[in-house]
Amino acid sequence: MDRRKFVKNSSLAMAGLMINPIDGLSQEPRFGHGPKRYKIDTRWSQADVSKTPVNDCHEMVQDAKGRIILLTNETKNNVMIYDKGGKLLSYWGTTYPGAHGLTLFNENGTDVLFICDNNRHQVIKTTVDGRELMVLDYPKEAGIYSKADEYVPTETTIAPNGDIFVADGYGKDYILHYDAKGKFLGYFGGRGAESKHLKNAHGVCFDNRDKKNPCLIVTSREENAFKRYDLKGNYLNTIALPGAWVCRPVIKGDYLYAAVLQSSDRPWQSSGFITILDKNNKVVSNPGGNEPVYKNGVLQPLTQLNPLFAYPHDVCVDDEENIYVAQWNSRKVYPYKLTPVV
């Protein structure tokens, strides 16, 4: 994927479009399907744009204190920490120009963050208040990169034992494996024609919903799919999501949530939505998208139905099952909040 071309094309297509088309509407409309329906708040963030602006809102997580943490590639304030009501509590970070991936891990009772920086070609482990603990440079020991520029990490996930898995989603589409101290252990995925290969490995997550068979779920965005691997990197199967350019998978309870950057039938036209899968990896709801339909067990193409979002890039699901939506290349809007409704 040529990210620079993607930005140029989508920016041109967005010219003159209204990114926030439902501003001014009441909160009565419900979006989504089945048990996962929501109302939307496009003005959740109470941050002052003159003091703490955002550029691309890339990813969000919730920490052990219940706070919502946002990562943006705006170097005035790369990391913004909110309460669930949208009040900005604190912010930090001026050295992550390519801030893209944000993962939270509870390490021996203490929350730590893993930031993937596209521009720095690094993964940086920090405390929640911004102190750097470890930096992973490009894995030259793997023998698959000739220079740092070939490695463009987009996401991490951390296994319960502390092992780190890094998705090189804008580089060569490998998943790199490290131990908790940063020792390189191996890799899998990469580009190719077989099912085990990946195309735009944008996200990765540890899936422990089946306690006896934990696995990794990896995004293959340009294939409109997630792919499942065991913890040794062996390919298991593909979760096809036709029409959906899915970003990283996020597990909460029995469900998998993901932002869909755009619909394949309307590329570069602000055609994103959210998708939600149950514990059997079947789509049950698409807030902003069409109702999921399966024919003979095959999911029919997904597309945007309501223009709630431009290019949603990530979701964070909090302890009350509210969904926060971070958007990329969307005129620097703050995150939106979706609240469940009966």
Short mmCIF file of C-alpha atoms in Angstrom, two decimals:
data_model
loop_
_atom_site.label_atom_id
_atom_site.label_comp_id
_atom_site.label_asym_id
_atom_site.label_seq_id
_atom_site.Cartn_x
_atom_site.Cartn_y
_atom_site.Cartn_z
CA MET A 1 0.00 0.00 0.00
CA ASP A 2 1.37 3.43 -0.99
CA ARG A 3 0.31 5.49 2.03
CA ARG A 4 1.30 8.81 0.47
CA LYS A 5 -0.84 8.07 -2.60
CA PHE A 6 -3.68 7.00 -0.33
CA VAL A 7 -3.56 10.29 1.57
CA LYS A 8 -3.43 12.34 -1.63
CA ASN A 9 -6.29 10.52 -3.31
CA SER A 10 -8.58 10.49 -0.30
CA SER A 11 -7.89 14.14 0.49
CA LEU A 12 -8.88 15.14 -3.04
CA ALA A 13 -12.03 13.07 -2.87
CA MET A 14 -13.01 14.68 0.42
CA ALA A 15 -12.81 18.23 -0.87
CA GLY A 16 -16.14 19.89 -0.36
CA LEU A 17 -17.61 16.98 1.60
CA MET A 18 -19.14 17.46 5.00
CA ILE A 19 -17.27 15.31 7.51
CA ASN A 20 -19.71 15.85 10.36
CA PRO A 21 -23.05 15.49 8.56
CA ILE A 22 -25.14 14.72 11.61
CA ASP A 23 -24.14 17.72 13.72
CA GLY A 24 -27.22 19.45 15.00
CA LEU A 25 -29.36 16.31 15.00
CA SER A 26 -30.84 15.01 18.23
CA GLN A 27 -29.28 11.99 19.88
CA GLU A 28 -32.40 9.92 19.13
CA PRO A 29 -31.27 8.11 15.96
CA ARG A 30 -29.97 4.61 16.62
CA PHE A 31 -27.22 3.07 14.54
CA GLY A 32 -26.20 -0.56 14.32
CA HIS A 33 -28.05 -3.86 14.36
CA GLY A 34 -29.36 -6.58 16.66
CA PRO A 35 -27.96 -6.39 20.19
CA LYS A 36 -25.36 -3.76 19.24
CA ARG A 37 -27.16 -0.46 18.61
CA TYR A 38 -25.89 2.96 19.57
CA LYS A 39 -26.52 6.68 19.68
CA ILE A 40 -23.67 8.96 18.65
CA ASP A 41 -22.05 12.01 20.22
CA THR A 42 -19.84 13.88 17.75
CA ARG A 43 -18.90 16.51 20.37
CA TRP A 44 -17.67 14.16 23.08
CA SER A 45 -14.22 15.75 23.34
CA GLN A 46 -14.05 18.91 25.43
CA ALA A 47 -10.49 19.69 24.37
CA ASP A 48 -9.71 23.22 23.16
CA VAL A 49 -8.52 23.01 19.57
CA SER A 50 -6.45 26.20 20.00
CA LYS A 51 -4.47 24.60 22.84
CA THR A 52 -4.53 20.86 22.19
CA PRO A 53 -5.22 20.21 18.51
CA VAL A 54 -5.22 16.83 16.80
CA ASN A 55 -4.07 15.82 13.36
CA ASP A 56 -4.94 12.20 12.58
CA CYS A 57 -6.61 10.51 15.54
CA HIS A 58 -5.08 7.10 15.12
CA GLU A 59 -5.84 4.89 18.11
CA MET A 60 -7.39 4.82 21.58
CA VAL A 61 -7.25 2.60 24.69
CA GLN A 62 -8.68 2.61 28.21
CA ASP A 63 -6.34 2.33 31.19
CA ALA A 64 -6.87 0.68 34.58
CA LYS A 65 -8.15 3.96 36.03
CA GLY A 66 -10.91 4.09 33.44
CA ARG A 67 -9.34 6.94 31.48
CA ILE A 68 -9.48 7.07 27.69
CA ILE A 69 -6.09 7.57 26.01
CA LEU A 70 -5.85 8.93 22.47
CA LEU A 71 -2.83 8.83 20.16
CA THR A 72 -2.49 11.50 17.46
CA ASN A 73 0.38 12.40 15.16
CA GLU A 74 0.08 16.04 16.24
CA THR A 75 3.42 16.70 17.94
CA LYS A 76 2.06 19.46 20.17
CA ASN A 77 0.36 16.70 22.15
CA ASN A 78 0.81 13.18 20.81
CA VAL A 79 -0.99 11.53 23.74
CA MET A 80 -4.21 12.97 25.17
CA ILE A 81 -5.82 11.50 28.30
CA TYR A 82 -9.57 11.98 28.87
CA ASP A 83 -12.19 10.90 31.35
CA LYS A 84 -15.15 9.03 29.89
CA GLY A 85 -17.19 12.22 29.80
CA GLY A 86 -14.75 13.81 27.36
CA LYS A 87 -12.91 16.10 29.78
CA LEU A 88 -9.23 16.39 28.86
CA LEU A 89 -7.20 15.49 31.95
CA SER A 90 -3.63 15.67 30.67
CA TYR A 91 -1.49 15.39 27.58
CA TRP A 92 2.11 14.77 26.60
CA GLY A 93 4.39 13.86 23.70
CA THR A 94 6.20 15.95 21.10
CA THR A 95 8.58 13.39 19.60
CA TYR A 96 6.27 10.99 17.74
CA PRO A 97 5.66 12.55 14.30
CA GLY A 98 4.47 9.24 12.86
CA ALA A 99 2.43 8.14 15.89
CA HIS A 100 0.14 5.40 14.61
CA GLY A 101 -0.34 2.35 16.83
CA LEU A 102 -1.24 2.43 20.53
CA THR A 103 -1.43 -0.66 22.74
CA LEU A 104 -1.90 -0.81 26.51
CA PHE A 105 -0.57 -3.70 28.59
CA ASN A 106 -0.82 -4.28 32.32
CA GLU A 107 2.69 -5.29 33.32
CA ASN A 108 2.82 -6.69 36.85
CA GLY A 109 0.03 -4.37 37.96
CA THR A 110 1.26 -1.27 36.11
CA ASP A 111 -0.11 0.01 32.82
CA VAL A 112 2.41 0.60 30.03
CA LEU A 113 1.93 1.82 26.46
CA PHE A 114 3.45 0.65 23.18
CA ILE A 115 3.56 3.33 20.45
CA CYS A 116 4.28 2.47 16.82
CA ASP A 117 5.83 5.41 14.99
CA ASN A 118 5.76 5.20 11.18
CA ASN A 119 8.27 8.03 10.71
CA ARG A 120 10.75 6.82 13.31
CA HIS A 121 10.43 3.17 12.16
CA GLN A 122 10.31 2.18 15.79
CA VAL A 123 8.14 0.78 18.55
CA ILE A 124 8.44 2.73 21.80
CA LYS A 125 7.37 1.41 25.18
CA THR A 126 6.39 4.13 27.67
CA THR A 127 4.72 4.71 31.00
CA VAL A 128 1.20 6.17 30.85
CA ASP A 129 2.66 9.57 31.71
CA GLY A 130 5.24 9.47 28.92
CA ARG A 131 8.53 8.15 30.30
CA GLU A 132 10.24 5.95 27.69
CA LEU A 133 11.11 2.46 28.90
CA MET A 134 12.29 0.66 25.77
CA VAL A 135 12.77 1.31 22.05
CA LEU A 136 12.61 -1.44 19.43
CA ASP A 137 14.44 -0.45 16.26
CA TYR A 138 13.95 -2.15 12.94
CA PRO A 139 14.73 -5.89 13.22
CA LYS A 140 17.89 -6.11 11.14
CA GLU A 141 18.66 -9.44 12.83
CA ALA A 142 15.66 -10.94 11.01
CA GLY A 143 17.52 -10.70 7.69
CA ILE A 144 14.45 -9.46 5.81
CA TYR A 145 15.17 -5.72 5.86
CA SER A 146 18.13 -3.96 4.28
CA LYS A 147 17.42 -0.61 5.95
CA ALA A 148 15.16 0.93 8.56
CA ASP A 149 12.96 2.69 5.99
CA GLU A 150 11.63 -0.68 4.81
CA TYR A 151 10.12 -1.28 8.24
CA VAL A 152 6.98 0.75 9.04
CA PRO A 153 5.29 -0.69 12.15
CA THR A 154 1.59 0.05 12.56
CA GLU A 155 0.47 -1.98 15.58
CA THR A 156 1.51 -4.22 18.46
CA THR A 157 -0.19 -6.74 20.70
CA ILE A 158 1.23 -8.15 23.91
CA ALA A 159 0.72 -11.76 25.01
CA PRO A 160 0.02 -12.49 28.69
CA ASN A 161 3.65 -13.56 29.18
CA GLY A 162 4.85 -10.20 27.88
CA ASP A 163 5.86 -11.36 24.39
CA ILE A 164 5.51 -8.55 21.84
CA PHE A 165 4.07 -9.02 18.35
CA VAL A 166 4.56 -6.13 15.92
CA ALA A 167 2.62 -5.69 12.68
CA ASP A 168 4.74 -4.13 9.92
CA GLY A 169 1.58 -2.98 8.17
CA TYR A 170 3.05 -0.24 5.99
CA GLY A 171 6.34 -2.01 5.35
CA LYS A 172 6.69 -5.63 4.27
CA ASP A 173 3.59 -6.99 6.06
CA TYR A 174 5.45 -9.28 8.42
CA ILE A 175 4.47 -9.93 12.04
CA LEU A 176 7.61 -9.67 14.17
CA HIS A 177 7.88 -11.57 17.47
CA TYR A 178 9.94 -10.41 20.49
CA ASP A 179 10.15 -11.46 24.11
CA ALA A 180 9.24 -9.05 26.90
CA LYS A 181 12.78 -7.67 27.03
CA GLY A 182 12.90 -6.95 23.31
CA LYS A 183 14.86 -9.99 22.14
CA PHE A 184 13.93 -10.87 18.57
CA LEU A 185 12.36 -14.35 18.30
CA GLY A 186 11.04 -14.67 14.76
CA TYR A 187 8.51 -13.57 12.19
CA PHE A 188 5.66 -14.80 9.99
CA GLY A 189 3.22 -13.49 7.40
CA GLY A 190 4.67 -11.17 4.80
CA ARG A 191 3.44 -10.68 1.26
CA GLY A 192 2.61 -13.50 -1.12
CA ALA A 193 -0.16 -15.44 -2.85
CA GLU A 194 -0.88 -18.05 -0.18
CA SER A 195 -3.55 -17.79 2.51
CA LYS A 196 -0.87 -17.45 5.19
CA HIS A 197 0.37 -14.23 3.62
CA LEU A 198 -0.87 -10.71 4.31
CA LYS A 199 -1.66 -7.58 2.36
CA ASN A 200 -1.55 -4.42 4.48
CA ALA A 201 -1.12 -6.07 7.89
CA HIS A 202 -2.51 -3.00 9.60
CA GLY A 203 -3.39 -4.48 12.99
CA VAL A 204 -2.85 -7.41 15.31
CA CYS A 205 -4.45 -8.54 18.56
CA PHE A 206 -4.21 -11.38 21.05
CA ASP A 207 -7.49 -13.33 21.15
CA ASN A 208 -8.09 -15.30 24.33
CA ARG A 209 -11.84 -15.81 23.96
CA ASP A 210 -11.25 -19.54 23.55
CA LYS A 211 -9.14 -20.10 26.66
CA LYS A 212 -7.88 -23.47 25.43
CA ASN A 213 -6.83 -22.13 22.03
CA PRO A 214 -5.55 -18.56 22.22
CA CYS A 215 -4.51 -17.08 18.91
CA LEU A 216 -3.47 -13.94 17.08
CA ILE A 217 -5.87 -12.09 14.80
CA VAL A 218 -4.13 -10.06 12.10
CA THR A 219 -5.61 -7.54 9.69
CA SER A 220 -5.14 -8.09 5.97
CA ARG A 221 -6.84 -4.84 5.06
CA GLU A 222 -6.52 -4.80 1.29
CA GLU A 223 -7.93 -8.34 1.24
CA ASN A 224 -10.92 -7.16 3.35
CA ALA A 225 -10.17 -9.79 5.97
CA PHE A 226 -8.79 -10.80 9.32
CA LYS A 227 -6.49 -13.83 9.48
CA ARG A 228 -5.99 -16.11 12.47
CA TYR A 229 -2.63 -17.60 13.48
CA ASP A 230 -1.49 -19.66 16.44
CA LEU A 231 1.10 -18.16 18.76
CA LYS A 232 3.90 -19.76 16.76
CA GLY A 233 2.78 -18.00 13.61
CA ASN A 234 1.07 -20.93 11.90
CA TYR A 235 -1.86 -19.87 9.74
CA LEU A 236 -5.27 -21.11 10.95
CA ASN A 237 -8.00 -19.52 8.84
CA THR A 238 -9.43 -16.33 7.33
CA ILE A 239 -12.38 -14.24 8.48
CA ALA A 240 -13.65 -12.73 5.24
CA LEU A 241 -15.24 -9.28 5.46
CA PRO A 242 -16.07 -8.47 1.83
CA GLY A 243 -16.15 -4.77 1.08
CA ALA A 244 -14.65 -3.73 4.42
CA TRP A 245 -11.20 -2.17 4.71
CA VAL A 246 -10.84 -3.18 8.34
CA CYS A 247 -8.30 -1.62 10.68
CA ARG A 248 -7.08 -3.28 13.86
CA PRO A 249 -9.21 -5.91 15.65
CA VAL A 250 -10.20 -5.03 19.23
CA ILE A 251 -11.47 -7.75 21.59
CA LYS A 252 -13.90 -6.86 24.39
CA GLY A 253 -15.72 -9.69 26.14
CA ASP A 254 -17.05 -12.12 23.55
CA TYR A 255 -17.02 -9.56 20.74
CA LEU A 256 -14.50 -8.33 18.20
CA TYR A 257 -14.83 -4.66 17.20
CA ALA A 258 -13.07 -2.84 14.37
CA ALA A 259 -13.10 0.42 12.50
CA VAL A 260 -13.64 0.04 8.76
CA LEU A 261 -11.59 2.70 7.02
CA GLN A 262 -13.72 2.68 3.89
CA SER A 263 -16.08 0.60 1.75
CA SER A 264 -14.65 -1.07 -1.33
CA ASP A 265 -17.57 0.09 -3.45
CA ARG A 266 -16.87 3.74 -2.57
CA PRO A 267 -13.09 4.17 -2.27
CA TRP A 268 -11.75 7.60 -1.30
CA GLN A 269 -15.28 8.82 -0.54
CA SER A 270 -15.40 8.98 3.27
CA SER A 271 -17.25 5.66 3.28
CA GLY A 272 -16.18 4.15 6.60
CA PHE A 273 -18.19 2.51 9.38
CA ILE A 274 -17.77 0.21 12.39
CA THR A 275 -18.13 -3.58 12.36
CA ILE A 276 -18.79 -5.92 15.30
CA LEU A 277 -18.31 -9.71 15.27
CA ASP A 278 -19.52 -12.25 17.84
CA LYS A 279 -17.47 -15.01 19.49
CA ASN A 280 -17.91 -17.16 16.38
CA ASN A 281 -16.44 -14.33 14.27
CA LYS A 282 -19.78 -13.68 12.59
CA VAL A 283 -20.69 -10.05 11.89
CA VAL A 284 -23.71 -9.02 13.99
CA SER A 285 -23.75 -5.23 13.67
CA ASN A 286 -22.34 -2.45 11.51
CA PRO A 287 -22.92 1.00 13.06
CA GLY A 288 -22.92 3.36 10.09
CA GLY A 289 -22.97 0.40 7.70
CA ASN A 290 -25.53 -1.93 6.14
CA GLU A 291 -27.13 -4.78 8.03
CA PRO A 292 -24.97 -7.93 7.83
CA VAL A 293 -26.50 -10.66 5.68
CA TYR A 294 -25.24 -14.23 5.30
CA LYS A 295 -26.33 -16.40 2.38
CA ASN A 296 -25.45 -20.09 2.65
CA GLY A 297 -22.98 -19.12 5.37
CA VAL A 298 -21.24 -16.50 3.22
CA LEU A 299 -21.21 -12.87 4.32
CA GLN A 300 -22.53 -10.54 1.64
CA PRO A 301 -20.61 -7.31 0.82
CA LEU A 302 -20.51 -4.64 3.48
CA THR A 303 -20.82 -0.94 2.77
CA GLN A 304 -21.51 2.37 4.46
CA LEU A 305 -25.20 3.13 4.95
CA ASN A 306 -25.14 6.24 7.16
CA PRO A 307 -22.39 8.89 6.73
CA LEU A 308 -21.50 8.99 10.42
CA PHE A 309 -17.75 8.79 9.84
CA ALA A 310 -15.16 9.78 7.25
CA TYR A 311 -12.22 7.40 7.67
CA PRO A 312 -12.59 5.68 11.06
CA HIS A 313 -9.23 4.28 12.07
CA ASP A 314 -9.74 2.66 15.47
CA VAL A 315 -12.25 1.91 18.19
CA CYS A 316 -11.87 1.73 21.95
CA VAL A 317 -14.55 -0.13 23.92
CA ASP A 318 -14.68 0.96 27.55
CA ASP A 319 -15.82 -0.87 30.70
CA GLU A 320 -19.42 0.25 30.08
CA GLU A 321 -19.33 -0.91 26.43
CA ASN A 322 -19.27 2.62 25.04
CA ILE A 323 -17.31 2.84 21.79
CA TYR A 324 -14.91 5.70 21.06
CA VAL A 325 -14.03 6.20 17.40
CA ALA A 326 -10.75 7.76 16.25
CA GLN A 327 -10.62 8.98 12.63
CA TRP A 328 -7.80 9.39 10.13
CA ASN A 329 -7.56 12.07 7.44
CA SER A 330 -10.89 13.52 8.59
CA ARG A 331 -10.27 17.24 8.91
CA LYS A 332 -8.72 16.88 12.34
CA VAL A 333 -11.91 15.99 14.19
CA TYR A 334 -11.74 14.76 17.77
CA PRO A 335 -13.03 11.26 18.55
CA TYR A 336 -16.75 10.46 18.55
CA LYS A 337 -18.51 8.41 21.22
CA LEU A 338 -21.14 5.72 20.64
CA THR A 339 -23.34 4.86 23.63
CA PRO A 340 -25.31 1.57 23.69
CA VAL A 341 -29.10 1.77 23.55
CA VAL A 342 -31.74 -0.90 24.00
#
